[in-house]
Amino acid sequence: MLLELPNYYEDHAIELQLGERVARIDPSLRVLELSGGRRVFYDKLLMATGAALRHMDVPGHDLDGILYLRTLRDCDMLRGLLQQHPHVLIVGTGFIGCEVAASARQLGCEVTLTGPDLPLAHVLGKELSEIYAGYHRGKGITLKTGVKTTAFSGAGHVERAVFSDGSTVDCDMVVVGIGVTPNIELIAEHLKIENGIVTDEFCRTDVEGIFAAGDVANSWHPRLGASARLEHFDNAQRQGEAAAKAMIGKLEAFDTVPFFYSDQYEFRLIYRGMALSWDRVVIRGAPDTGSFSAFYLKNRRVLAVCSVNRYAKSVIAAQLLHHEIDSAMLVDESVAVDHAFGK
Ligand SMILES: Cc1cc2nc3c(=O)[nH]c(=O)nc-3n(C[C@H](O)[C@H](O)[C@H](O)COP(=O)(O)OP(=O)(O)OC[C@H]3O[C@@H](n4cnc5c(N)ncnc54)[C@H](O)[C@@H]3O)c2cc1C
């Protein structure tokens, strides 16, 4: 599927080479080999190979009715099946798992959502995962957390899942959302790899002429003072632009504020900034009304703001990013959020 109309590529002198995978790369000769055998020489190379789904390999993983969500086709098939109102087990409490759980529930399915952690805990931490657990339970989802799925069984088609505590859940279908791994195989032997292709803030890898961007890149972010591999399309799009500039010699550090959103039921979450670790979460507003902002702080400095159903306010709240704040003023909704800068 193309992201632009076909004439866009022609108009911009972009040659499309579709329907073939890159099979090999030889950086010493600056050449790629396509799966059909054709060789393509390059001066500069951008690795934007994204990430691949992590698959389950427990006993019974290959039964019919165990599905993954990656492509538009997966999505169409899943929607068709959910409209038949099966009992769905969703393995994985990350964004994909939680969003599929919400959609399945809204389509009238009985839903069990399972994983070792509470919903979204790995990104949003304890406080918000408890809030999201409450939202999902409130919509009628059965949460089965603190366990791993250890096996599936059924006569050809999945009928039951078994968990690490020995318990079981009967189900008509399973959707697995247990994360992705960066697609590095093509180039791994030639480049520095650490949770993806390592780049500097200009998307440059450790090999002259090779750049990386998007889900596959673990890039240095001056604003974060750390390297991070982000799995969000806003990052992929904007980092792609930065990489293109760097490739034609216009070096501009890629240092934008990370941003993503997630829709679950009527709750629209907007996250700005990036908190890799924090020492405090300050909540402004009332989560039980479905409208609040959470500020992730380290040494009183705001690292990230996660807002639910507060789009306009989240834009203003983002002004606090990287500043010290007065948390007493921040929780007080009678004080404008941008007045909460620390003394
Ligand atoms: C179901 C789903 C929902 C998502 N929802 C959100 C969301 O709500 N918000 C958000 O911010 N992000 C979301 N994401 C993540 C977002 O889609 C990714 O962060 C983004 O697509 C990454 O872009 P990318 O260009 O780095 O990689 P991709 O979009 O994965 O593109 C990589 C491309 O490289 C190609 N490729 C790989 N290997 C080869 C090879 N050897 N030869 C040739 N081509 C190759 C692939 O075929 C693919 O076309 C979602 C992802 C999924 C799967």
mmCIF file of N, CA, C and O in Angstrom, residues 12-59:
data_model
loop_
_atom_site.group_PDB
_atom_site.id
_atom_site.type_symbol
_atom_site.label_atom_id
_atom_site.label_comp_id
_atom_site.label_asym_id
_atom_site.label_seq_id
_atom_site.Cartn_x
_atom_site.Cartn_y
_atom_site.Cartn_z
ATOM 1 N N HIS A 12 8.086 13.755 -7.820
ATOM 2 C CA HIS A 12 9.235 14.071 -6.965
ATOM 3 C C HIS A 12 10.479 13.265 -7.339
ATOM 4 O O HIS A 12 11.424 13.178 -6.551
ATOM 5 N N ALA A 13 10.456 12.701 -8.536
ATOM 6 C CA ALA A 13 11.604 11.947 -9.055
ATOM 7 C C ALA A 13 12.055 10.854 -8.079
ATOM 8 O O ALA A 13 13.253 10.673 -7.827
ATOM 9 N N ILE A 14 11.046 10.159 -7.514
ATOM 10 C CA ILE A 14 11.360 9.030 -6.624
ATOM 11 C C ILE A 14 11.070 7.744 -7.393
ATOM 12 O O ILE A 14 9.924 7.518 -7.826
ATOM 13 N N GLU A 15 12.078 6.936 -7.570
ATOM 14 C CA GLU A 15 11.880 5.677 -8.290
ATOM 15 C C GLU A 15 11.390 4.629 -7.304
ATOM 16 O O GLU A 15 12.044 4.380 -6.278
ATOM 17 N N LEU A 16 10.230 4.044 -7.602
ATOM 18 C CA LEU A 16 9.701 3.003 -6.709
ATOM 19 C C LEU A 16 10.180 1.643 -7.185
ATOM 20 O O LEU A 16 10.142 1.350 -8.380
ATOM 21 N N GLN A 17 10.600 0.839 -6.264
ATOM 22 C CA GLN A 17 11.021 -0.524 -6.590
ATOM 23 C C GLN A 17 10.245 -1.429 -5.632
ATOM 24 O O GLN A 17 10.705 -1.708 -4.529
ATOM 25 N N LEU A 18 9.026 -1.809 -6.033
ATOM 26 C CA LEU A 18 8.134 -2.512 -5.104
ATOM 27 C C LEU A 18 8.075 -4.007 -5.407
ATOM 28 O O LEU A 18 8.485 -4.448 -6.469
ATOM 29 N N GLY A 19 7.565 -4.747 -4.458
ATOM 30 C CA GLY A 19 7.325 -6.176 -4.674
ATOM 31 C C GLY A 19 8.555 -7.045 -4.510
ATOM 32 O O GLY A 19 8.514 -8.243 -4.756
ATOM 33 N N GLU A 20 9.662 -6.431 -4.106
ATOM 34 C CA GLU A 20 10.873 -7.227 -3.849
ATOM 35 C C GLU A 20 11.469 -6.798 -2.517
ATOM 36 O O GLU A 20 11.428 -5.617 -2.174
ATOM 37 N N ARG A 21 12.040 -7.738 -1.818
ATOM 38 C CA ARG A 21 12.711 -7.408 -0.560
ATOM 39 C C ARG A 21 14.199 -7.211 -0.810
ATOM 40 O O ARG A 21 14.738 -7.742 -1.785
ATOM 41 N N VAL A 22 14.827 -6.471 0.056
ATOM 42 C CA VAL A 22 16.290 -6.405 -0.006
ATOM 43 C C VAL A 22 16.798 -7.673 0.678
ATOM 44 O O VAL A 22 16.416 -7.976 1.815
ATOM 45 N N ALA A 23 17.616 -8.421 -0.037
ATOM 46 C CA ALA A 23 18.071 -9.707 0.500
ATOM 47 C C ALA A 23 19.431 -9.593 1.180
ATOM 48 O O ALA A 23 19.729 -10.331 2.114
ATOM 49 N N ARG A 24 20.280 -8.682 0.686
ATOM 50 C CA ARG A 24 21.643 -8.551 1.212
ATOM 51 C C ARG A 24 22.130 -7.118 1.031
ATOM 52 O O ARG A 24 21.733 -6.436 0.097
ATOM 53 N N ILE A 25 23.006 -6.717 1.933
ATOM 54 C CA ILE A 25 23.637 -5.394 1.794
ATOM 55 C C ILE A 25 25.139 -5.586 1.972
ATOM 56 O O ILE A 25 25.575 -6.269 2.909
ATOM 57 N N ASP A 26 25.905 -4.960 1.070
ATOM 58 C CA ASP A 26 27.361 -4.999 1.225
ATOM 59 C C ASP A 26 27.866 -3.557 1.343
ATOM 60 O O ASP A 26 28.071 -2.879 0.330
ATOM 61 N N PRO A 27 28.063 -3.087 2.591
ATOM 62 C CA PRO A 27 28.470 -1.690 2.768
ATOM 63 C C PRO A 27 29.854 -1.399 2.189
ATOM 64 O O PRO A 27 30.127 -0.260 1.819
ATOM 65 N N SER A 28 30.710 -2.423 2.059
ATOM 66 C CA SER A 28 32.055 -2.136 1.544
ATOM 67 C C SER A 28 31.992 -1.747 0.062
ATOM 68 O O SER A 28 32.759 -0.924 -0.415
ATOM 69 N N LEU A 29 31.022 -2.325 -0.678
ATOM 70 C CA LEU A 29 30.846 -1.974 -2.103
ATOM 71 C C LEU A 29 29.686 -1.003 -2.317
ATOM 72 O O LEU A 29 29.406 -0.603 -3.444
ATOM 73 N N ARG A 30 29.002 -0.677 -1.217
ATOM 74 C CA ARG A 30 27.811 0.188 -1.280
ATOM 75 C C ARG A 30 26.805 -0.368 -2.297
ATOM 76 O O ARG A 30 26.386 0.318 -3.237
ATOM 77 N N VAL A 31 26.415 -1.601 -2.067
ATOM 78 C CA VAL A 31 25.473 -2.247 -2.991
ATOM 79 C C VAL A 31 24.449 -3.077 -2.201
ATOM 80 O O VAL A 31 24.771 -3.639 -1.153
ATOM 81 N N LEU A 32 23.206 -3.090 -2.723
ATOM 82 C CA LEU A 32 22.145 -3.939 -2.171
ATOM 83 C C LEU A 32 21.832 -5.016 -3.188
ATOM 84 O O LEU A 32 21.898 -4.761 -4.389
ATOM 85 N N GLU A 33 21.410 -6.164 -2.706
ATOM 86 C CA GLU A 33 20.921 -7.189 -3.627
ATOM 87 C C GLU A 33 19.455 -7.438 -3.313
ATOM 88 O O GLU A 33 19.098 -7.718 -2.157
ATOM 89 N N LEU A 34 18.605 -7.322 -4.334
ATOM 90 C CA LEU A 34 17.173 -7.550 -4.143
ATOM 91 C C LEU A 34 16.867 -9.042 -4.231
ATOM 92 O O LEU A 34 17.659 -9.816 -4.784
ATOM 93 N N SER A 35 15.678 -9.430 -3.710
ATOM 94 C CA SER A 35 15.343 -10.858 -3.674
ATOM 95 C C SER A 35 15.306 -11.455 -5.082
ATOM 96 O O SER A 35 15.584 -12.643 -5.253
ATOM 97 N N GLY A 36 15.015 -10.637 -6.098
ATOM 98 C CA GLY A 36 15.014 -11.136 -7.478
ATOM 99 C C GLY A 36 16.404 -11.229 -8.075
ATOM 100 O O GLY A 36 16.558 -11.637 -9.215
ATOM 101 N N GLY A 37 17.418 -10.802 -7.329
ATOM 102 C CA GLY A 37 18.804 -10.932 -7.779
ATOM 103 C C GLY A 37 19.414 -9.630 -8.283
ATOM 104 O O GLY A 37 20.626 -9.526 -8.422
ATOM 105 N N ARG A 38 18.575 -8.621 -8.585
ATOM 106 C CA ARG A 38 19.097 -7.364 -9.126
ATOM 107 C C ARG A 38 19.943 -6.662 -8.070
ATOM 108 O O ARG A 38 19.633 -6.725 -6.881
ATOM 109 N N ARG A 39 21.019 -5.976 -8.516
ATOM 110 C CA ARG A 39 21.868 -5.228 -7.578
ATOM 111 C C ARG A 39 21.617 -3.735 -7.747
ATOM 112 O O ARG A 39 21.440 -3.255 -8.858
ATOM 113 N N VAL A 40 21.602 -3.042 -6.646
ATOM 114 C CA VAL A 40 21.369 -1.585 -6.672
ATOM 115 C C VAL A 40 22.500 -0.923 -5.896
ATOM 116 O O VAL A 40 22.707 -1.233 -4.712
ATOM 117 N N PHE A 41 23.212 -0.024 -6.571
ATOM 118 C CA PHE A 41 24.299 0.697 -5.884
ATOM 119 C C PHE A 41 23.756 1.951 -5.210
ATOM 120 O O PHE A 41 22.755 2.514 -5.662
ATOM 121 N N TYR A 42 24.399 2.350 -4.139
ATOM 122 C CA TYR A 42 23.939 3.565 -3.445
ATOM 123 C C TYR A 42 25.142 4.409 -3.016
ATOM 124 O O TYR A 42 26.245 3.882 -2.846
ATOM 125 N N ASP A 43 24.873 5.703 -2.834
ATOM 126 C CA ASP A 43 25.871 6.574 -2.196
ATOM 127 C C ASP A 43 25.554 6.667 -0.710
ATOM 128 O O ASP A 43 26.449 6.637 0.136
ATOM 129 N N LYS A 44 24.255 6.850 -0.406
ATOM 130 C CA LYS A 44 23.793 6.912 0.975
ATOM 131 C C LYS A 44 22.668 5.895 1.126
ATOM 132 O O LYS A 44 21.874 5.710 0.195
ATOM 133 N N LEU A 45 22.571 5.306 2.295
ATOM 134 C CA LEU A 45 21.546 4.275 2.523
ATOM 135 C C LEU A 45 20.800 4.596 3.810
ATOM 136 O O LEU A 45 21.427 4.860 4.845
ATOM 137 N N LEU A 46 19.475 4.581 3.737
ATOM 138 C CA LEU A 46 18.663 4.746 4.957
ATOM 139 C C LEU A 46 18.039 3.402 5.318
ATOM 140 O O LEU A 46 17.312 2.814 4.507
ATOM 141 N N MET A 47 18.302 2.934 6.510
ATOM 142 C CA MET A 47 17.641 1.730 7.015
ATOM 143 C C MET A 47 16.363 2.181 7.726
ATOM 144 O O MET A 47 16.428 2.842 8.766
ATOM 145 N N ALA A 48 15.217 1.859 7.133
ATOM 146 C CA ALA A 48 13.921 2.209 7.747
ATOM 147 C C ALA A 48 13.044 0.969 7.676
ATOM 148 O O ALA A 48 11.918 1.011 7.175
ATOM 149 N N THR A 49 13.595 -0.142 8.156
ATOM 150 C CA THR A 49 12.955 -1.450 7.991
ATOM 151 C C THR A 49 11.938 -1.753 9.092
ATOM 152 O O THR A 49 11.333 -2.817 9.091
ATOM 153 N N GLY A 50 11.776 -0.825 10.032
ATOM 154 C CA GLY A 50 10.716 -0.999 11.019
ATOM 155 C C GLY A 50 10.957 -2.154 11.974
ATOM 156 O O GLY A 50 12.100 -2.507 12.295
ATOM 157 N N ALA A 51 9.863 -2.745 12.395
ATOM 158 C CA ALA A 51 9.950 -3.810 13.403
ATOM 159 C C ALA A 51 9.005 -4.940 13.017
ATOM 160 O O ALA A 51 8.080 -4.742 12.231
ATOM 161 N N ALA A 52 9.273 -6.103 13.557
ATOM 162 C CA ALA A 52 8.444 -7.281 13.248
ATOM 163 C C ALA A 52 7.760 -7.770 14.517
ATOM 164 O O ALA A 52 8.300 -7.630 15.618
ATOM 165 N N LEU A 53 6.592 -8.342 14.330
ATOM 166 C CA LEU A 53 5.835 -8.840 15.484
ATOM 167 C C LEU A 53 6.609 -9.904 16.236
ATOM 168 O O LEU A 53 7.247 -10.765 15.623
ATOM 169 N N ARG A 54 6.512 -9.856 17.549
ATOM 170 C CA ARG A 54 7.006 -10.974 18.354
ATOM 171 C C ARG A 54 5.902 -12.037 18.384
ATOM 172 O O ARG A 54 4.747 -11.707 18.628
ATOM 173 N N HIS A 55 6.273 -13.269 18.114
ATOM 174 C CA HIS A 55 5.273 -14.349 18.110
ATOM 175 C C HIS A 55 5.392 -15.207 19.357
ATOM 176 O O HIS A 55 6.473 -15.334 19.924
ATOM 177 N N MET A 56 4.297 -15.810 19.754
ATOM 178 C CA MET A 56 4.339 -16.728 20.896
ATOM 179 C C MET A 56 4.827 -18.081 20.401
ATOM 180 O O MET A 56 4.510 -18.488 19.290
ATOM 181 N N ASP A 57 5.600 -18.767 21.249
ATOM 182 C CA ASP A 57 6.033 -20.105 20.830
ATOM 183 C C ASP A 57 5.665 -21.151 21.880
ATOM 184 O O ASP A 57 6.310 -22.181 21.976
ATOM 185 N N VAL A 58 4.621 -20.880 22.651
ATOM 186 C CA VAL A 58 4.186 -21.844 23.670
ATOM 187 C C VAL A 58 3.463 -23.001 22.984
ATOM 188 O O VAL A 58 3.028 -22.867 21.830
ATOM 189 N N PRO A 59 3.302 -24.147 23.667
ATOM 190 C CA PRO A 59 2.548 -25.252 23.059
ATOM 191 C C PRO A 59 1.159 -24.780 22.608
ATOM 192 O O PRO A 59 0.502 -24.037 23.331
#
